[in-house]
Coordinates of C-alpha atoms in Angstrom, one line a residue:
Chain A
M1 CA 179.0 141.1 71.9
A2 CA 175.7 142.1 73.5
E3 CA 175.4 145.6 75.1
P4 CA 176.2 145.5 78.8
I5 CA 173.2 145.7 81.0
Q6 CA 173.0 148.9 83.1
C7 CA 172.6 148.7 86.9
D8 CA 168.9 149.5 87.9
L9 CA 170.1 151.9 90.6
C10 CA 173.0 153.7 89.0
S11 CA 174.6 154.1 85.6
K12 CA 177.4 151.5 86.0
S13 CA 177.4 148.1 84.2
A14 CA 175.4 145.4 86.1
T15 CA 177.3 142.4 87.2
V16 CA 174.8 140.9 89.6
H17 CA 171.5 139.6 88.1
L18 CA 168.8 138.3 90.3
T19 CA 165.3 136.8 89.8
Q20 CA 162.8 136.4 92.6
I21 CA 159.3 134.9 92.4
V22 CA 156.8 136.6 94.8
D23 CA 153.2 135.4 94.8
G24 CA 153.7 133.9 91.4
K25 CA 155.1 137.0 89.8
I26 CA 158.7 137.2 88.5
H27 CA 160.9 140.2 89.5
K28 CA 164.2 140.7 87.9
V29 CA 166.9 143.1 89.1
D30 CA 170.3 143.9 87.6
L31 CA 172.9 145.6 89.8
C32 CA 176.5 146.7 89.8
E33 CA 178.7 145.3 92.5
T34 CA 178.7 148.4 94.6
C35 CA 174.9 148.7 94.7
A36 CA 174.5 145.0 95.3
N37 CA 176.8 145.2 98.4
E38 CA 175.1 148.3 99.6
K39 CA 171.6 146.7 99.3
G40 CA 172.8 143.6 101.2
V41 CA 172.2 141.3 98.2
T42 CA 175.0 139.1 99.5
D43 CA 172.9 138.3 102.6
P44 CA 170.2 136.0 101.3
N45 CA 168.2 136.1 104.5
G46 CA 167.8 139.8 104.7
F47 CA 167.2 140.6 101.1
S48 CA 164.0 141.1 99.1
L49 CA 163.8 142.2 95.6
G50 CA 160.7 144.0 96.5
D51 CA 162.8 146.5 98.5
L52 CA 164.7 147.3 95.3
L53 CA 161.9 147.6 92.8
G54 CA 161.1 151.3 93.3
G55 CA 157.8 152.4 91.9
N56 CA 156.1 149.0 92.0
V57 CA 156.9 148.3 95.6
E58 CA 154.0 150.2 97.0
N59 CA 151.4 148.5 94.8
E60 CA 152.9 145.1 95.5
R61 CA 152.6 145.8 99.2
L62 CA 149.1 147.1 98.8
G63 CA 148.2 143.9 96.9
N64 CA 149.7 141.9 99.7
A65 CA 148.0 143.7 102.5
P66 CA 145.5 141.6 104.4
I67 CA 142.1 142.1 102.8
H68 CA 140.3 142.3 106.2
L69 CA 142.3 145.4 107.1
K70 CA 140.0 148.4 107.8
C71 CA 140.3 151.5 109.9
E72 CA 137.7 151.1 112.7
V73 CA 137.5 154.9 113.1
C74 CA 136.9 156.1 109.6
G75 CA 136.3 152.9 107.6
F76 CA 139.3 153.4 105.3
T77 CA 140.7 150.3 103.6
P78 CA 143.9 149.5 101.7
A79 CA 141.8 149.6 98.5
D80 CA 140.9 153.2 99.3
Y81 CA 144.6 154.0 99.8
K82 CA 145.4 152.5 96.4
K83 CA 142.7 154.7 94.8
H84 CA 143.4 158.0 96.6
G85 CA 147.1 157.7 97.6
R86 CA 146.2 159.2 101.0
L87 CA 144.9 158.0 104.3
G88 CA 141.5 158.6 105.8
C89 CA 142.3 159.8 109.3
P90 CA 145.0 159.9 111.9
S91 CA 143.9 156.5 113.4
C92 CA 144.6 154.8 110.0
Y93 CA 148.3 154.8 111.1
K94 CA 147.4 152.5 113.9
N95 CA 144.6 150.5 112.3
L96 CA 146.3 150.0 108.9
R97 CA 149.7 149.5 110.5
P98 CA 150.6 146.3 108.4
L99 CA 150.1 148.4 105.3
I100 CA 151.8 151.6 106.4
M101 CA 154.9 150.5 108.2
P102 CA 156.6 148.8 105.3
M103 CA 155.9 151.9 103.2
L104 CA 157.4 154.2 105.8
A105 CA 160.6 152.1 105.9
H106 CA 160.9 152.5 102.2
M107 CA 160.2 156.2 102.1
H108 CA 162.0 157.7 105.0
K109 CA 165.3 157.8 106.8
G110 CA 163.9 155.9 109.8
T111 CA 160.6 154.7 111.1
V112 CA 160.6 156.5 114.5
H113 CA 159.9 160.2 114.9
D114 CA 162.9 162.3 116.2
G115 CA 161.6 165.8 115.8
K116 CA 159.6 168.3 117.8
I117 CA 156.8 167.4 120.2
P118 CA 153.5 169.2 120.6
R119 CA 153.6 169.5 124.4
H120 CA 150.2 171.2 124.9
T121 CA 148.5 168.5 122.8
L122 CA 150.1 165.7 124.7
T123 CA 149.2 167.2 128.1
R124 CA 145.6 167.7 127.0
E125 CA 145.2 164.3 125.5
E126 CA 146.7 162.7 128.6
Q127 CA 144.3 164.6 130.8
K128 CA 141.3 163.6 128.6
Q129 CA 142.4 160.0 128.8
K130 CA 142.6 160.1 132.6
L131 CA 139.1 161.6 132.9
D132 CA 137.7 159.1 130.4
D133 CA 139.1 156.3 132.5
L134 CA 137.7 157.7 135.7
N135 CA 134.3 158.2 134.2
A136 CA 134.3 154.6 132.9
S137 CA 135.2 153.4 136.5
L138 CA 132.5 155.5 138.0
K139 CA 129.9 154.1 135.6
K140 CA 131.0 150.5 136.4
A141 CA 131.0 151.2 140.2
V142 CA 127.4 152.5 140.0
T143 CA 126.2 149.6 137.9
E144 CA 127.7 147.2 140.4
E145 CA 126.2 149.2 143.3
R146 CA 129.6 149.9 144.9
F147 CA 128.5 153.3 146.1
E148 CA 131.5 154.0 148.4
D149 CA 133.8 153.4 145.5
A150 CA 131.7 155.5 143.3
A151 CA 131.8 158.4 145.7
R152 CA 135.7 158.2 145.9
I153 CA 135.9 158.1 142.1
R154 CA 133.6 161.1 141.8
D155 CA 135.9 163.1 144.2
A156 CA 138.9 162.0 142.1
I157 CA 137.1 163.3 138.9
I158 CA 136.4 166.6 140.6
R159 CA 140.0 166.9 141.7
Q160 CA 141.2 166.0 138.2
I161 CA 139.0 168.6 136.6
E162 CA 140.2 171.3 139.0
K163 CA 143.8 170.3 138.4
D164 CA 143.3 170.5 134.6
E165 CA 141.6 173.8 134.8
G166 CA 144.5 175.1 137.0
A167 CA 147.0 173.8 134.5
H168 CA 145.2 175.6 131.7
V169 CA 145.1 178.9 133.6
H170 CA 148.9 178.8 133.9
Chain B
M1 CA 133.8 186.1 108.4
K2 CA 134.8 189.6 107.8
G3 CA 138.0 191.1 106.4
L4 CA 138.3 188.9 103.3
M5 CA 141.6 189.4 101.6
S6 CA 142.1 192.3 99.4
I7 CA 144.0 190.7 96.6
S8 CA 144.6 194.0 94.8
A9 CA 146.5 195.2 97.8
L10 CA 148.5 192.0 97.8
V11 CA 149.3 192.2 94.1
E12 CA 150.3 195.9 94.3
S13 CA 152.7 195.1 97.1
M14 CA 156.1 193.8 96.3
G15 CA 156.1 190.2 95.3
E16 CA 157.2 188.1 98.3
M17 CA 159.2 185.7 96.2
T18 CA 161.1 188.4 94.5
H19 CA 161.2 191.0 97.3
R20 CA 163.9 193.6 97.3
A21 CA 165.4 192.6 100.7
G22 CA 167.9 189.9 100.5
S23 CA 167.5 188.9 96.9
R24 CA 170.9 190.3 95.9
R25 CA 172.5 186.9 95.8
P26 CA 172.9 185.3 92.4
I27 CA 171.7 181.7 92.1
V28 CA 169.3 181.6 95.1
M29 CA 166.0 183.2 94.6
S30 CA 164.0 182.2 97.7
T31 CA 163.6 179.9 100.6
R32 CA 160.4 178.2 101.6
I33 CA 159.5 176.0 104.6
R34 CA 156.2 174.4 105.2
L35 CA 154.7 172.3 108.0
A36 CA 151.9 169.8 107.5
R37 CA 149.6 169.5 110.6
N38 CA 146.3 167.9 111.2
L39 CA 143.7 168.1 114.0
A40 CA 143.3 165.1 116.2
H41 CA 139.9 163.3 116.0
Y42 CA 138.9 164.5 112.5
P43 CA 139.3 162.6 109.2
F44 CA 141.9 164.1 106.8
P45 CA 140.4 166.7 104.4
G46 CA 140.2 164.3 101.4
W47 CA 138.2 161.8 103.4
A48 CA 136.2 164.2 105.6
K49 CA 132.5 165.0 105.0
K50 CA 131.5 168.6 104.1
A51 CA 130.3 169.3 107.7
Q52 CA 133.6 168.1 109.1
R53 CA 135.6 170.2 106.6
D54 CA 133.6 173.2 107.6
E55 CA 134.1 172.6 111.3
V56 CA 137.9 172.2 110.9
L57 CA 137.9 175.4 108.7
G58 CA 136.1 177.4 111.3
Q59 CA 138.3 176.3 114.1
C60 CA 141.5 176.8 112.2
L61 CA 140.6 180.3 110.9
D62 CA 139.7 181.4 114.4
V63 CA 143.0 180.3 115.8
V64 CA 145.3 181.2 113.0
M65 CA 143.9 184.7 112.7
Q66 CA 144.9 185.3 116.3
V67 CA 148.5 184.2 116.1
P68 CA 150.5 187.4 117.0
K69 CA 153.5 186.5 114.7
I70 CA 151.1 186.4 111.7
K71 CA 150.9 190.2 111.4
R72 CA 148.0 191.9 109.6
P73 CA 146.5 188.6 108.5
K74 CA 144.2 188.6 105.5
G75 CA 142.2 185.5 105.0
G76 CA 139.0 183.7 104.4
R77 CA 137.2 180.9 102.6
L78 CA 138.6 180.0 99.2
D79 CA 135.2 179.7 97.5
E80 CA 134.7 183.5 98.1
L81 CA 137.6 184.3 95.8
S82 CA 137.3 184.6 92.1
E83 CA 139.2 182.3 89.8
L84 CA 141.6 185.0 88.8
Q85 CA 142.3 185.9 92.5
R86 CA 143.1 182.3 93.2
Q87 CA 145.4 182.2 90.2
I88 CA 147.2 185.2 91.4
L89 CA 147.9 183.6 94.8
L90 CA 149.0 180.4 93.1
E91 CA 151.5 182.3 91.0
R92 CA 152.8 183.9 94.1
H93 CA 153.3 180.5 95.6
L94 CA 151.0 181.5 98.5
I95 CA 148.5 178.7 97.8
S96 CA 148.8 175.4 95.9
R97 CA 147.1 173.9 92.9
E98 CA 145.6 171.3 95.1
L99 CA 143.8 173.9 97.2
I100 CA 142.4 175.5 94.1
C101 CA 141.1 172.1 92.9
E102 CA 139.1 171.5 96.0
P103 CA 137.9 175.0 97.1
E104 CA 134.9 173.8 99.0
G105 CA 135.5 174.1 102.8
A106 CA 139.1 175.3 102.1
G107 CA 140.6 178.5 103.3
V108 CA 143.7 180.5 103.4
I109 CA 145.4 183.1 105.6
I110 CA 148.2 185.3 104.3
S111 CA 150.5 187.7 106.0
I112 CA 153.1 189.7 104.1
S113 CA 155.8 191.7 105.8
K114 CA 158.9 193.4 104.6
N115 CA 161.1 190.4 104.5
Q116 CA 158.8 187.4 104.1
A117 CA 155.4 186.0 103.4
C118 CA 153.5 183.6 105.5
S119 CA 150.5 181.7 104.4
V120 CA 148.4 179.0 106.1
M121 CA 146.3 176.8 103.9
I122 CA 143.3 175.1 105.5
N123 CA 141.9 171.8 104.3
E124 CA 144.4 171.3 101.5
E125 CA 145.9 167.8 101.6
D126 CA 146.2 168.3 105.4
H127 CA 144.1 170.4 107.8
L128 CA 146.9 172.9 108.1
R129 CA 149.7 173.7 105.7
I130 CA 151.7 176.4 107.4
Q131 CA 154.4 178.0 105.1
V132 CA 156.8 180.8 105.1
L133 CA 158.7 182.2 102.1
R134 CA 161.8 184.4 102.3
N135 CA 164.1 185.8 99.7
G136 CA 167.6 184.5 99.5
L137 CA 168.8 181.4 101.4
H138 CA 167.5 181.7 105.0
L139 CA 166.6 178.2 106.1
K140 CA 167.3 178.9 109.7
R141 CA 165.4 182.1 110.0
A142 CA 162.4 180.6 108.1
W143 CA 162.5 177.6 110.5
N144 CA 162.6 179.8 113.6
F145 CA 159.6 181.7 112.4
I146 CA 157.5 178.8 111.4
D147 CA 158.4 176.8 114.6
A148 CA 157.2 179.7 116.7
V149 CA 153.9 180.0 114.7
D150 CA 153.4 176.3 115.0
N151 CA 153.9 176.4 118.8
V152 CA 151.3 179.2 119.2
I153 CA 148.7 177.4 117.0
E154 CA 149.2 174.2 119.0
Q155 CA 148.4 176.0 122.2
S156 CA 144.8 176.1 121.0
L157 CA 144.4 173.2 118.7
N158 CA 145.1 169.5 119.4
Y159 CA 147.3 168.1 116.7
A160 CA 147.1 164.5 115.4
Y161 CA 150.4 163.2 116.8
S162 CA 151.9 159.8 117.7
K163 CA 154.9 159.4 120.0
E164 CA 156.3 156.8 117.5
L165 CA 155.5 158.4 114.2
G166 CA 155.3 162.2 115.0
Y167 CA 152.9 164.4 113.3
L168 CA 150.3 162.3 111.4
T169 CA 149.6 163.4 107.9
A170 CA 147.2 162.4 105.1
C171 CA 150.1 161.2 102.9
P172 CA 152.7 159.0 104.6
T173 CA 155.4 160.8 102.7
N174 CA 155.0 163.8 105.1
V175 CA 154.6 162.0 108.4
G176 CA 157.0 162.6 111.2
T177 CA 158.2 166.2 111.2
G178 CA 155.7 167.2 108.5
L179 CA 158.5 169.5 107.3
R180 CA 159.3 170.3 103.7
A181 CA 162.0 172.9 103.2
S182 CA 163.0 174.1 99.8
A183 CA 165.0 176.8 98.0
M184 CA 164.4 178.1 94.5
L185 CA 167.7 178.0 92.7
H186 CA 168.5 179.7 89.3
L187 CA 170.7 177.2 87.5
P188 CA 171.2 178.4 83.9
G189 CA 174.9 177.4 84.0
L190 CA 174.0 173.7 84.7
V191 CA 171.2 173.8 82.2
I192 CA 173.3 175.3 79.4
S193 CA 176.1 172.9 80.0
G194 CA 173.8 169.9 80.0
Q195 CA 174.7 168.8 83.6
M196 CA 171.3 169.2 85.2
D197 CA 170.2 165.5 84.7
K198 CA 173.4 164.4 86.4
V199 CA 172.8 166.7 89.3
V200 CA 169.2 165.6 89.7
R201 CA 170.2 161.9 89.8
A202 CA 172.9 162.6 92.4
V203 CA 170.8 164.6 94.8
N204 CA 167.8 162.2 94.5
Q205 CA 170.1 159.5 95.9
L206 CA 170.6 161.7 98.9
G207 CA 166.8 162.0 99.6
I208 CA 166.6 165.4 98.0
A209 CA 164.0 166.2 95.3
V210 CA 164.4 168.6 92.4
R211 CA 161.2 170.1 90.9
G212 CA 160.2 172.9 88.5
I213 CA 159.3 176.4 89.6
F214 CA 155.7 175.6 90.3
G215 CA 156.3 172.4 92.2
E216 CA 155.4 168.9 91.5
G217 CA 154.9 168.2 87.8
S218 CA 155.9 171.7 86.6
D219 CA 158.7 172.2 84.1
A220 CA 162.0 173.9 84.8
S221 CA 160.9 177.1 83.1
G222 CA 163.6 179.8 83.2
S223 CA 166.1 177.4 84.6
F224 CA 164.6 177.7 88.1
F225 CA 164.5 174.6 90.2
Q226 CA 163.0 173.9 93.7
I227 CA 165.4 171.7 95.7
S228 CA 163.6 170.2 98.7
N229 CA 163.9 167.4 101.3
Q230 CA 161.9 164.2 100.5
Q231 CA 162.2 162.5 103.8
T232 CA 160.4 163.7 106.9
L233 CA 160.6 160.8 109.4
G234 CA 163.5 159.5 111.4
E235 CA 165.6 162.7 111.8
T236 CA 165.2 166.0 113.5
E237 CA 164.1 169.2 111.8
T238 CA 167.6 170.6 112.3
D239 CA 169.2 167.5 110.7
I240 CA 166.9 167.8 107.7
L241 CA 167.7 171.5 107.2
Q242 CA 171.4 170.9 107.6
R243 CA 171.5 168.1 105.0
L244 CA 169.5 170.2 102.5
R245 CA 171.8 173.2 103.1
S246 CA 174.9 171.1 102.4
V247 CA 173.4 169.7 99.2
M248 CA 172.4 173.2 98.1
S249 CA 175.9 174.6 98.7
T250 CA 177.3 171.9 96.5
I251 CA 174.8 172.6 93.7
M252 CA 175.6 176.3 94.0
E253 CA 179.3 175.7 93.7
R254 CA 178.7 173.4 90.7
E255 CA 176.5 176.2 89.1
Q256 CA 179.3 178.7 89.6
D257 CA 181.8 176.4 88.0
A258 CA 179.5 175.7 85.1
R259 CA 179.0 179.5 84.5
E260 CA 182.7 180.1 84.5
N261 CA 183.3 177.2 82.2
V262 CA 180.7 178.3 79.7
L263 CA 182.1 181.9 79.8
E264 CA 185.6 180.6 79.3
K265 CA 184.8 178.0 76.5
D266 CA 181.7 179.2 74.8
S267 CA 181.3 182.9 75.6
S268 CA 180.1 184.1 72.2
K269 CA 177.2 181.6 72.3
L270 CA 176.1 182.7 75.8
L271 CA 176.5 186.4 75.1
D272 CA 174.6 186.0 71.9
K273 CA 171.7 184.4 73.9
I274 CA 171.8 187.2 76.4
G275 CA 171.8 189.9 73.6
R276 CA 169.0 188.2 71.8
A277 CA 167.0 187.9 75.0
Y278 CA 167.4 191.6 75.7
G279 CA 166.4 192.5 72.2
I280 CA 163.2 190.4 72.3
L281 CA 162.2 191.6 75.8
R282 CA 162.9 195.2 74.8
H283 CA 161.1 195.2 71.4
G284 CA 159.0 192.0 71.2
R285 CA 155.2 192.2 70.5
L286 CA 154.1 188.6 71.3
I287 CA 155.7 186.8 74.2
S288 CA 154.4 183.7 75.9
S289 CA 154.9 183.2 79.6
S290 CA 157.3 180.3 78.9
E291 CA 159.4 182.4 76.5
A292 CA 159.4 185.3 79.0
M293 CA 160.7 183.1 81.7
N294 CA 163.5 181.8 79.6
R295 CA 164.5 185.2 78.3
L296 CA 164.3 186.8 81.7
S297 CA 166.4 184.0 83.1
L298 CA 169.2 185.0 80.7
I299 CA 168.8 188.7 81.8
R300 CA 169.2 187.6 85.4
L301 CA 172.3 185.7 84.4
A302 CA 173.6 188.9 82.7
I303 CA 173.1 190.8 86.0
D304 CA 175.0 188.0 87.8
I305 CA 178.0 188.3 85.5
G306 CA 178.0 192.1 85.6
S307 CA 176.8 192.8 82.0
I308 CA 173.8 194.7 83.4
P309 CA 174.2 196.8 86.6
D310 CA 173.1 195.0 89.8
E311 CA 170.7 197.8 90.6
F312 CA 168.3 196.5 87.9
R313 CA 167.9 193.2 89.7
D314 CA 165.0 194.7 91.6
L315 CA 163.3 195.5 88.4
V316 CA 163.9 192.1 86.8
D317 CA 163.2 189.7 89.6
P318 CA 159.5 190.6 90.1
L319 CA 158.9 190.1 86.4
F320 CA 159.2 186.3 86.8
I321 CA 155.9 186.5 88.6
E322 CA 154.4 189.5 86.8
C323 CA 154.7 187.6 83.5
Q324 CA 152.5 184.7 84.7
P325 CA 149.0 184.5 83.0
G326 CA 147.1 185.5 86.2
H327 CA 149.2 188.6 86.8
V328 CA 149.0 189.7 83.2
Q329 CA 145.2 189.5 83.3
F330 CA 145.1 191.3 86.6
S331 CA 147.2 194.2 85.2
I332 CA 144.4 195.0 82.7
N333 CA 141.7 193.8 85.2
K334 CA 140.0 191.3 82.9
E335 CA 140.2 187.7 81.8
I336 CA 141.6 187.3 78.2
E337 CA 142.7 184.6 75.8
P338 CA 146.3 183.4 75.7
T339 CA 147.2 185.2 72.4
Q340 CA 145.9 188.5 73.8
R341 CA 147.9 187.8 77.0
D342 CA 151.0 187.4 74.9
V343 CA 150.4 190.9 73.5
I344 CA 149.9 192.5 76.9
R345 CA 152.8 190.6 78.4
A346 CA 155.1 191.9 75.6
A347 CA 153.9 195.4 76.3
I348 CA 154.6 195.1 80.0
L349 CA 158.1 193.8 79.2
R350 CA 158.8 196.6 76.7
Q351 CA 157.8 199.2 79.2
K352 CA 160.0 197.7 81.9
F353 CA 163.0 197.1 79.6
S354 CA 162.9 200.7 78.4
K355 CA 164.4 201.4 81.8
I356 CA 167.0 198.7 81.7
P357 CA 170.3 199.4 79.8
Q358 CA 171.4 197.0 77.1
P359 CA 174.0 194.4 78.3
V360 CA 177.6 195.3 77.9
F361 CA 180.4 192.6 77.7
G362 CA 183.5 194.7 77.5
H363 CA 184.4 194.1 81.2
L364 CA 184.5 190.4 80.6
N365 CA 187.7 190.8 78.5
L366 CA 186.6 188.3 76.0

């Protein structure tokens, strides 16, 4: 009798054998009953062998990432990630989202942050955003020769700057 | 910038990893926590241009040097340190191999106090790698300290952060909390009894990584293992630390059982190993760093089981660092070839072991 095949995830004998073809490539997985149940193999709709294939998953995903994907802030692409194994800048998380989110789901306990919050950073970033918006409105009002609006916006900008400075002093 | 670190002062001080305070416990050597942080609006160090790296370095050095909790900071640019000085810091776990490989535009700030060491690496994989090392198992204390340091730094620097994904890091494996907590465990019982593979497999499934003494890719020299969390996103810092602690408790219990088992079933073999280790360390003339680690590991075990009095732990523990190549060269103040190092290392060990009594096994009633 042939040697029993070992489960790909633990050391038990595999009783569930699966083959899936993704983009013309064949992936085979052998699992014991417990691991098969745990991974939801019994649910054909929610199951992908890619999720089980460990080390190759990332490369598969990189290969499948849309080729036009590029971080508009730093110019980083999925090919750069494949080469360096690291991202280019904080905005890559937003701009390369289709590449990154599946990896995070695979690597971590969850995909939403549940830890500490940098309160000062958030306050400053919100203040900066508000000022940027007001400045954009001011520019638009001036271009469109809406001078009364422009004056109101200018006062709002001054108030905002004073408020921000006050907040910083405290 | 002035006040570049005086590495000699650092080396002459007690090794933070093997500091006297709190290292009385068998099994646990030290605790380490690090936070990965990046500045908003700058590329990550690996993708940044030289000017951007310099700008980040300048900003971070200015802010970190002023953090009150980082007492008597010594710091500066990495390219101003000699290779040997960098090696010393690496062996003391105060900087990483990655920082050494890319010294341009990189920096480090170090603060050593009685109970712990804190180091902040700048422009490593992330703009800031804040880490604290303590002897013994002190995850909570280490966390409280590093949390407070992080809060102060954040008052002056805008961190790259997203409400959804948390602290944004160069590698997606660190995103979220950016927290990596680890303890260095001494597990000769599990190694001798051949159970380590099983333990590694079991804890891996719980999202916990096991590495050698010098981190990723290093071997488990001296039966020392770093046990750390792998996952950083989707749970709170407290949850991560709690999970790690519970896994460590289980590993420590297993190690204790394994030691008792070996002593019960195969005592002559173990005691022979300890006796030989003592003989070689006391009288050897050529000892490589790997051999030193393995022999010292058995001496540490001999102290744990009471064959050598506990008071000598303070003499033995620092030797794990002092036997590393950089420290051996530093002791004679010049760079030398590996074979010459083995001679010097053996001399250092002979001198130290002349003060350590030979192991006795009578109390074990074997």
